[in-house]
């Protein structure tokens, strides 16, 4: 019965579908066995199911948020480990400031953990900003101009 619908809108759509096709809901077992017509007396049961579905959905949401808050207080954060570590980020920024392209730097970086451990990160991962600062902005700064020697006249 819990899986009949998780929101009032789902149950309303189910009731409309059953009514449009001349069908009724039959529950052979459980606390409310019987046949329920969503257009007749069963309308009250569908309204009850809709209210319970909304309440259950809200309880699940609250429990999830409480669990995430408790984990955050313990210093645990979900999700994948970052592909670009702080050390890699500093290396990229230092070498980029030295005039190297991201493509040249990428070939020397190795992912330390996770599914792609031991592989090079993609250029997109290097450019991606994962909330630790404006990585993309730092990487997209124009390179310093390369000094061009001025040749004396007559040497060309």
Coordinates of N, CA and C in Angstrom, one line a residue:
X1 N 0.8 -1.2 0.0 CA 0.0 0.0 0.0 C 0.9 1.3 0.0
X2 N 2.1 1.2 0.6 CA 2.9 2.3 0.7 C 3.4 2.7 -0.7
X3 N 3.5 1.7 -1.6 CA 4.1 2.0 -2.9 C 3.0 2.4 -3.9
X4 N 1.8 2.5 -3.5 CA 0.7 2.9 -4.4 C 1.0 4.3 -5.0
X5 N 1.5 5.2 -4.2 CA 1.9 6.5 -4.7 C 2.7 7.3 -3.6
X6 N 3.6 8.1 -4.0 CA 4.4 8.8 -3.0 C 4.0 10.3 -2.9
X7 N 3.1 10.7 -3.7 CA 2.6 12.1 -3.6 C 1.2 12.1 -3.9
X8 N 0.5 13.2 -3.5 CA -0.9 13.3 -3.7 C -1.2 13.4 -5.2
X9 N -0.3 14.0 -6.0 CA -0.5 14.2 -7.4 C -0.4 12.8 -8.1
X10 N 0.5 11.9 -7.6 CA 0.5 10.6 -8.2 C -0.8 9.8 -7.9
X11 N -1.3 9.9 -6.7 CA -2.5 9.2 -6.4 C -3.7 9.7 -7.1
X12 N -3.7 11.1 -7.3 CA -4.8 11.7 -8.1 C -4.8 11.2 -9.5
X13 N -3.6 11.1 -10.1 CA -3.4 10.7 -11.4 C -3.8 9.2 -11.5
X14 N -3.5 8.4 -10.5 CA -3.9 7.0 -10.5 C -5.4 6.8 -10.5
X15 N -6.0 7.6 -9.6 CA -7.5 7.6 -9.4 C -8.2 8.0 -10.7
X16 N -7.6 9.0 -11.4 CA -8.2 9.5 -12.7 C -8.1 8.4 -13.7
X17 N -6.9 7.7 -13.7 CA -6.7 6.7 -14.7 C -7.6 5.5 -14.5
X18 N -7.7 5.1 -13.2 CA -8.7 4.0 -12.9 C -10.1 4.3 -13.3
X19 N -10.5 5.5 -13.0 CA -11.9 6.0 -13.3 C -12.1 6.0 -14.8
X20 N -11.1 6.5 -15.5 CA -11.3 6.6 -17.0 C -11.4 5.3 -17.7
X21 N -10.8 4.3 -17.1 CA -10.8 2.9 -17.7 C -11.8 2.0 -17.0
X22 N -12.6 2.6 -16.1 CA -13.7 1.8 -15.5 C -13.1 0.7 -14.5
X23 N -11.9 1.0 -13.9 CA -11.3 0.0 -13.0 C -11.5 0.4 -11.6
X24 N -11.3 -0.6 -10.7 CA -11.4 -0.3 -9.2 C -10.1 -0.9 -8.6
X25 N -9.8 -0.4 -7.4 CA -8.6 -0.8 -6.7 C -9.1 -1.9 -5.8
X26 N -8.4 -3.1 -5.9 CA -8.7 -4.2 -5.0 C -7.5 -4.5 -4.2
X27 N -7.8 -4.6 -2.8 CA -6.7 -5.0 -1.9 C -7.2 -6.3 -1.2
X28 N -6.6 -7.4 -1.6 CA -7.0 -8.7 -1.1 C -6.6 -8.9 0.3
X29 N -5.5 -8.3 0.8 CA -5.0 -8.5 2.1 C -4.6 -7.2 2.7
X30 N -4.2 -7.2 4.0 CA -3.7 -6.0 4.6 C -4.8 -5.4 5.6
X31 N -4.5 -4.2 6.1 CA -5.5 -3.7 7.1 C -6.8 -3.2 6.5
X32 N -6.8 -3.0 5.2 CA -8.1 -2.5 4.5 C -8.4 -3.4 3.3
X33 N -8.7 -4.7 3.5 CA -9.0 -5.5 2.4 C -10.4 -5.1 1.8
X34 N -10.5 -5.2 0.4 CA -11.7 -4.9 -0.2 C -11.5 -4.2 -1.6
X35 N -12.6 -3.8 -2.2 CA -12.5 -3.2 -3.5 C -13.0 -1.7 -3.3
X36 N -12.2 -0.8 -4.0 CA -12.4 0.6 -3.8 C -12.5 1.3 -5.1
X37 N -13.6 1.9 -5.4 CA -13.9 2.7 -6.6 C -13.4 4.1 -6.4
X38 N -12.4 4.6 -7.1 CA -11.9 6.0 -6.9 C -12.9 7.1 -7.2
X39 N -14.0 6.7 -7.9 CA -15.0 7.7 -8.3 C -16.2 7.7 -7.3
X40 N -16.3 6.7 -6.5 CA -17.4 6.6 -5.6 C -17.0 6.6 -4.2
X41 N -17.5 5.7 -3.3 CA -17.1 5.7 -1.9 C -15.6 5.6 -1.7
X42 N -14.9 5.0 -2.6 CA -13.5 4.9 -2.4 C -12.7 6.2 -2.5
X43 N -13.4 7.2 -2.9 CA -12.7 8.6 -3.0 C -12.1 9.0 -1.7
X44 N -12.8 8.7 -0.6 CA -12.3 9.0 0.8 C -11.0 8.2 1.1
X45 N -11.0 7.0 0.7 CA -9.7 6.2 0.9 C -8.6 6.7 0.1
X46 N -8.8 7.1 -1.2 CA -7.8 7.7 -2.0 C -7.3 9.0 -1.4
X47 N -8.2 9.8 -0.8 CA -7.8 11.1 -0.2 C -6.9 10.8 1.0
X48 N -7.3 9.7 1.8 CA -6.5 9.3 2.9 C -5.1 8.8 2.5
X49 N -5.0 8.0 1.4 CA -3.8 7.6 0.9 C -2.9 8.7 0.4
X50 N -3.5 9.7 -0.2 CA -2.8 10.9 -0.6 C -2.2 11.6 0.6
X51 N -2.9 11.8 1.6 CA -2.4 12.5 2.8 C -1.3 11.7 3.5
X52 N -1.4 10.4 3.5 CA -0.4 9.5 4.1 C 0.9 9.5 3.2
X53 N 0.7 9.6 1.9 CA 1.8 9.6 1.0 C 2.6 10.9 1.2
X54 N 1.9 12.0 1.3 CA 2.6 13.3 1.5 C 3.3 13.3 2.9
X55 N 2.7 12.8 3.9 CA 3.3 12.7 5.3 C 4.5 11.8 5.2
X56 N 4.4 10.7 4.6 CA 5.6 9.8 4.5 C 6.7 10.4 3.8
X57 N 6.4 11.0 2.7 CA 7.5 11.7 1.9 C 8.2 12.8 2.7
X58 N 7.4 13.5 3.5 CA 8.0 14.6 4.3 C 8.9 14.0 5.4
X59 N 8.4 12.8 6.0 CA 9.2 12.2 7.0 C 10.5 11.7 6.5
X60 N 10.5 11.1 5.3 CA 11.7 10.6 4.6 C 12.7 11.8 4.4
X61 N 12.1 12.9 3.9 CA 13.0 14.1 3.6 C 13.6 14.6 4.9
X62 N 12.8 14.7 6.0 CA 13.4 15.2 7.3 C 14.4 14.2 7.8
X63 N 14.2 12.9 7.7 CA 15.2 12.0 8.2 C 16.5 12.1 7.4
X64 N 16.4 12.2 6.1 CA 17.5 12.3 5.3 C 18.4 13.6 5.7
X65 N 17.7 14.7 5.8 CA 18.4 15.9 6.2 C 19.0 15.8 7.5
X66 N 18.3 15.2 8.5 CA 18.9 15.0 9.8 C 20.1 14.2 9.8
X67 N 20.1 13.1 9.0 CA 21.3 12.2 8.8 C 22.4 13.0 8.2
X68 N 22.2 13.8 7.2 CA 23.2 14.6 6.5 C 23.8 15.6 7.5
X69 N 23.0 16.2 8.3 CA 23.5 17.2 9.3 C 24.3 16.5 10.3
X70 N 23.9 15.3 10.8 CA 24.7 14.6 11.8 C 26.0 14.1 11.2
X71 N 26.0 13.7 10.0 CA 27.3 13.3 9.4 C 28.2 14.5 9.2
X72 N 27.6 15.6 8.8 CA 28.5 16.8 8.6 C 29.1 17.3 10.0
X73 N 28.3 17.1 11.1 CA 28.9 17.5 12.4 C 30.0 16.6 12.7
X74 N 30.0 15.4 12.2 CA 31.1 14.4 12.5 C 32.3 14.6 11.5
X75 N 32.1 15.5 10.6 CA 33.1 15.8 9.6 C 33.0 14.8 8.4
X76 N 32.0 14.1 8.2 CA 31.8 13.2 7.1 C 30.9 13.9 6.0
X77 N 31.4 13.9 4.8 CA 30.6 14.5 3.7 C 30.5 13.4 2.6
X78 N 29.3 13.3 2.1 CA 29.1 12.3 1.1 C 29.6 12.7 -0.3
X79 N 29.5 11.8 -1.2 CA 29.9 12.1 -2.6 C 31.3 11.5 -2.9
X80 N 31.7 11.6 -4.1 CA 33.0 11.1 -4.5 C 34.1 12.0 -4.0
X81 N 35.3 11.4 -3.9 CA 36.4 12.2 -3.5 C 36.8 13.1 -4.7
X82 N 37.3 14.3 -4.5 CA 37.6 15.2 -5.6 C 38.7 14.6 -6.5
X83 N 38.6 14.8 -7.8 CA 39.6 14.3 -8.7 C 40.8 15.1 -8.6
X84 N 40.6 16.4 -8.5 CA 41.7 17.4 -8.4 C 41.9 17.7 -6.9
X85 N 43.0 17.2 -6.3 CA 43.3 17.5 -4.9 C 43.9 18.9 -4.8
X86 N 44.0 19.3 -3.5 CA 44.6 20.7 -3.3 C 46.1 20.7 -3.8
X87 N 46.8 19.6 -3.6 CA 48.2 19.6 -4.1 C 48.3 19.7 -5.6
X88 N 47.4 19.0 -6.3 CA 47.3 19.1 -7.8 C 46.9 20.5 -8.2
X89 N 46.0 21.1 -7.5 CA 45.5 22.4 -7.9 C 46.7 23.4 -7.8
X90 N 47.4 23.3 -6.7 CA 48.6 24.2 -6.5 C 49.6 24.0 -7.6
X91 N 49.8 22.7 -7.9 CA 50.8 22.4 -9.0 C 50.3 23.0 -10.3
X92 N 49.0 22.9 -10.6 CA 48.5 23.4 -11.9 C 48.7 24.9 -11.9
X93 N 48.3 25.6 -10.9 CA 48.3 27.0 -10.8 C 49.8 27.5 -10.9
X94 N 50.7 26.8 -10.2 CA 52.1 27.2 -10.3 C 52.7 27.1 -11.7
X95 N 52.4 25.9 -12.3 CA 53.0 25.6 -13.6 C 52.3 26.5 -14.7
X96 N 51.0 26.8 -14.5 CA 50.3 27.6 -15.4 C 50.9 29.0 -15.4
X97 N 51.2 29.5 -14.2 CA 51.9 30.8 -14.0 C 53.3 30.8 -14.7
X98 N 53.9 29.7 -14.7 CA 55.2 29.5 -15.4 C 55.1 29.5 -16.9
X99 N 53.9 29.5 -17.5 CA 53.7 29.5 -18.9 C 53.3 28.2 -19.6
X100 N 53.1 27.2 -18.8 CA 52.7 25.9 -19.4 C 51.2 25.9 -19.7
X101 N 50.8 25.1 -20.7 CA 49.4 25.0 -21.0 C 48.8 23.9 -20.1
X102 N 47.5 24.0 -20.0 CA 46.8 23.0 -19.1 C 47.0 21.6 -19.7
X103 N 47.0 21.5 -21.0 CA 47.2 20.2 -21.6 C 48.6 19.6 -21.3
X104 N 49.6 20.4 -21.2 CA 51.0 19.9 -20.9 C 51.0 19.5 -19.4
X105 N 50.3 20.2 -18.6 CA 50.3 19.9 -17.1 C 49.5 18.7 -16.9
X106 N 48.4 18.5 -17.6 CA 47.5 17.4 -17.3 C 48.2 16.0 -17.5
X107 N 49.1 15.9 -18.4 CA 49.8 14.7 -18.7 C 50.7 14.2 -17.5
X108 N 51.1 15.2 -16.6 CA 51.9 14.8 -15.5 C 51.1 14.6 -14.2
X109 N 49.8 14.9 -14.2 CA 49.0 14.7 -13.0 C 48.5 13.3 -12.9
X110 N 48.4 12.7 -11.7 CA 47.9 11.4 -11.5 C 46.8 11.5 -10.4
X111 N 45.7 10.9 -10.7 CA 44.6 10.8 -9.7 C 44.9 9.9 -8.6
X112 N 44.9 10.4 -7.3 CA 45.4 9.5 -6.2 C 44.4 8.5 -5.6
X113 N 43.1 8.7 -5.8 CA 42.1 7.8 -5.2 C 40.9 7.7 -6.1
X114 N 40.1 6.7 -5.8 CA 38.8 6.6 -6.5 C 38.9 5.6 -7.7
X115 N 37.8 5.6 -8.4 CA 37.7 4.6 -9.6 C 38.8 4.8 -10.6
X116 N 39.2 6.1 -10.8 CA 40.2 6.4 -11.8 C 41.6 6.5 -11.3
X117 N 41.9 5.9 -10.1 CA 43.2 6.0 -9.5 C 44.3 5.6 -10.4
X118 N 45.3 6.4 -10.4 CA 46.5 6.1 -11.3 C 46.4 6.7 -12.7
X119 N 45.2 7.2 -13.1 CA 45.1 7.8 -14.4 C 45.2 9.3 -14.4
X120 N 45.4 9.9 -15.5 CA 45.4 11.3 -15.6 C 44.0 11.9 -15.5
X121 N 43.9 13.1 -14.8 CA 42.5 13.7 -14.9 C 42.3 14.3 -16.2
X122 N 41.0 14.5 -16.6 CA 40.7 15.1 -17.9 C 41.0 16.6 -17.8
X123 N 41.1 17.2 -18.9 CA 41.3 18.7 -18.9 C 40.1 19.4 -18.3
X124 N 38.9 18.8 -18.6 CA 37.7 19.3 -18.1 C 37.7 19.3 -16.5
X125 N 38.2 18.2 -15.9 CA 38.3 18.2 -14.5 C 39.2 19.2 -13.9
X126 N 40.3 19.5 -14.7 CA 41.2 20.5 -14.2 C 40.6 21.9 -14.3
X127 N 39.8 22.2 -15.3 CA 39.2 23.5 -15.5 C 37.9 23.6 -14.5
X128 N 37.4 22.4 -14.1 CA 36.2 22.5 -13.3 C 36.4 23.1 -12.0
X129 N 35.4 23.9 -11.5 CA 35.4 24.6 -10.2 C 34.6 23.8 -9.3
X130 N 35.2 23.2 -8.3 CA 34.5 22.3 -7.3 C 34.2 23.0 -6.0
X131 N 34.2 24.3 -6.0 CA 33.8 25.0 -4.8 C 35.0 25.4 -3.9
X132 N 36.3 25.1 -4.4 CA 37.4 25.4 -3.6 C 38.1 26.7 -4.1
X133 N 37.4 27.5 -4.8 CA 37.9 28.8 -5.3 C 37.6 28.9 -6.8
X134 N 38.0 29.9 -7.3 CA 37.8 30.2 -8.7 C 38.9 29.5 -9.6
X135 N 38.8 28.2 -9.7 CA 39.9 27.5 -10.4 C 39.8 27.9 -11.9
X136 N 38.7 27.9 -12.5 CA 38.5 28.3 -13.9 C 39.1 29.7 -14.2
X137 N 38.7 30.6 -13.3 CA 39.1 32.0 -13.5 C 40.7 32.1 -13.4
X138 N 41.2 31.3 -12.4 CA 42.7 31.4 -12.3 C 43.4 30.8 -13.5
X139 N 42.8 29.7 -14.0 CA 43.5 29.0 -15.2 C 43.3 29.8 -16.5
X140 N 42.2 30.6 -16.5 CA 41.9 31.3 -17.8 C 42.6 32.6 -17.9
X141 N 43.4 33.0 -16.8 CA 44.1 34.3 -16.9 C 45.1 34.2 -18.1
X142 N 45.2 35.3 -18.8 CA 46.1 35.3 -19.9 C 47.6 35.1 -19.4
X143 N 48.3 34.4 -20.2 CA 49.7 34.2 -19.9 C 50.5 35.5 -19.9
X144 N 51.5 35.6 -19.1 CA 52.3 36.8 -19.2 C 53.0 36.9 -20.6
X145 N 53.2 38.1 -21.1 CA 53.7 38.3 -22.4 C 55.2 37.7 -22.4
X146 N 55.5 37.1 -23.5 CA 56.8 36.6 -23.7 C 57.7 37.7 -24.3
X147 N 58.8 38.0 -23.6 CA 59.6 39.1 -24.1 C 60.3 38.7 -25.5
X148 N 60.1 39.6 -26.4 CA 60.7 39.4 -27.7 C 61.9 40.3 -27.9
X149 N 63.0 39.7 -28.2 CA 64.2 40.5 -28.3 C 64.1 41.4 -29.5
X150 N 64.5 42.6 -29.3 CA 64.5 43.6 -30.4 C 65.9 43.5 -31.2
X151 N 65.8 43.2 -32.4 CA 67.0 43.0 -33.2 C 67.4 44.4 -33.8
X152 N 68.7 44.6 -33.8 CA 69.1 45.8 -34.4 C 68.8 45.9 -35.9
X153 N 68.7 47.0 -36.5 CA 68.3 47.2 -37.9 C 69.5 46.6 -38.7
X154 N 69.1 46.0 -39.8 CA 70.1 45.4 -40.7 C 70.3 44.0 -40.5
X155 N 69.8 43.3 -39.4 CA 70.0 41.9 -39.2 C 68.9 41.1 -39.8
X156 N 67.9 41.7 -40.2 CA 66.8 40.9 -40.8 C 67.1 40.6 -42.2

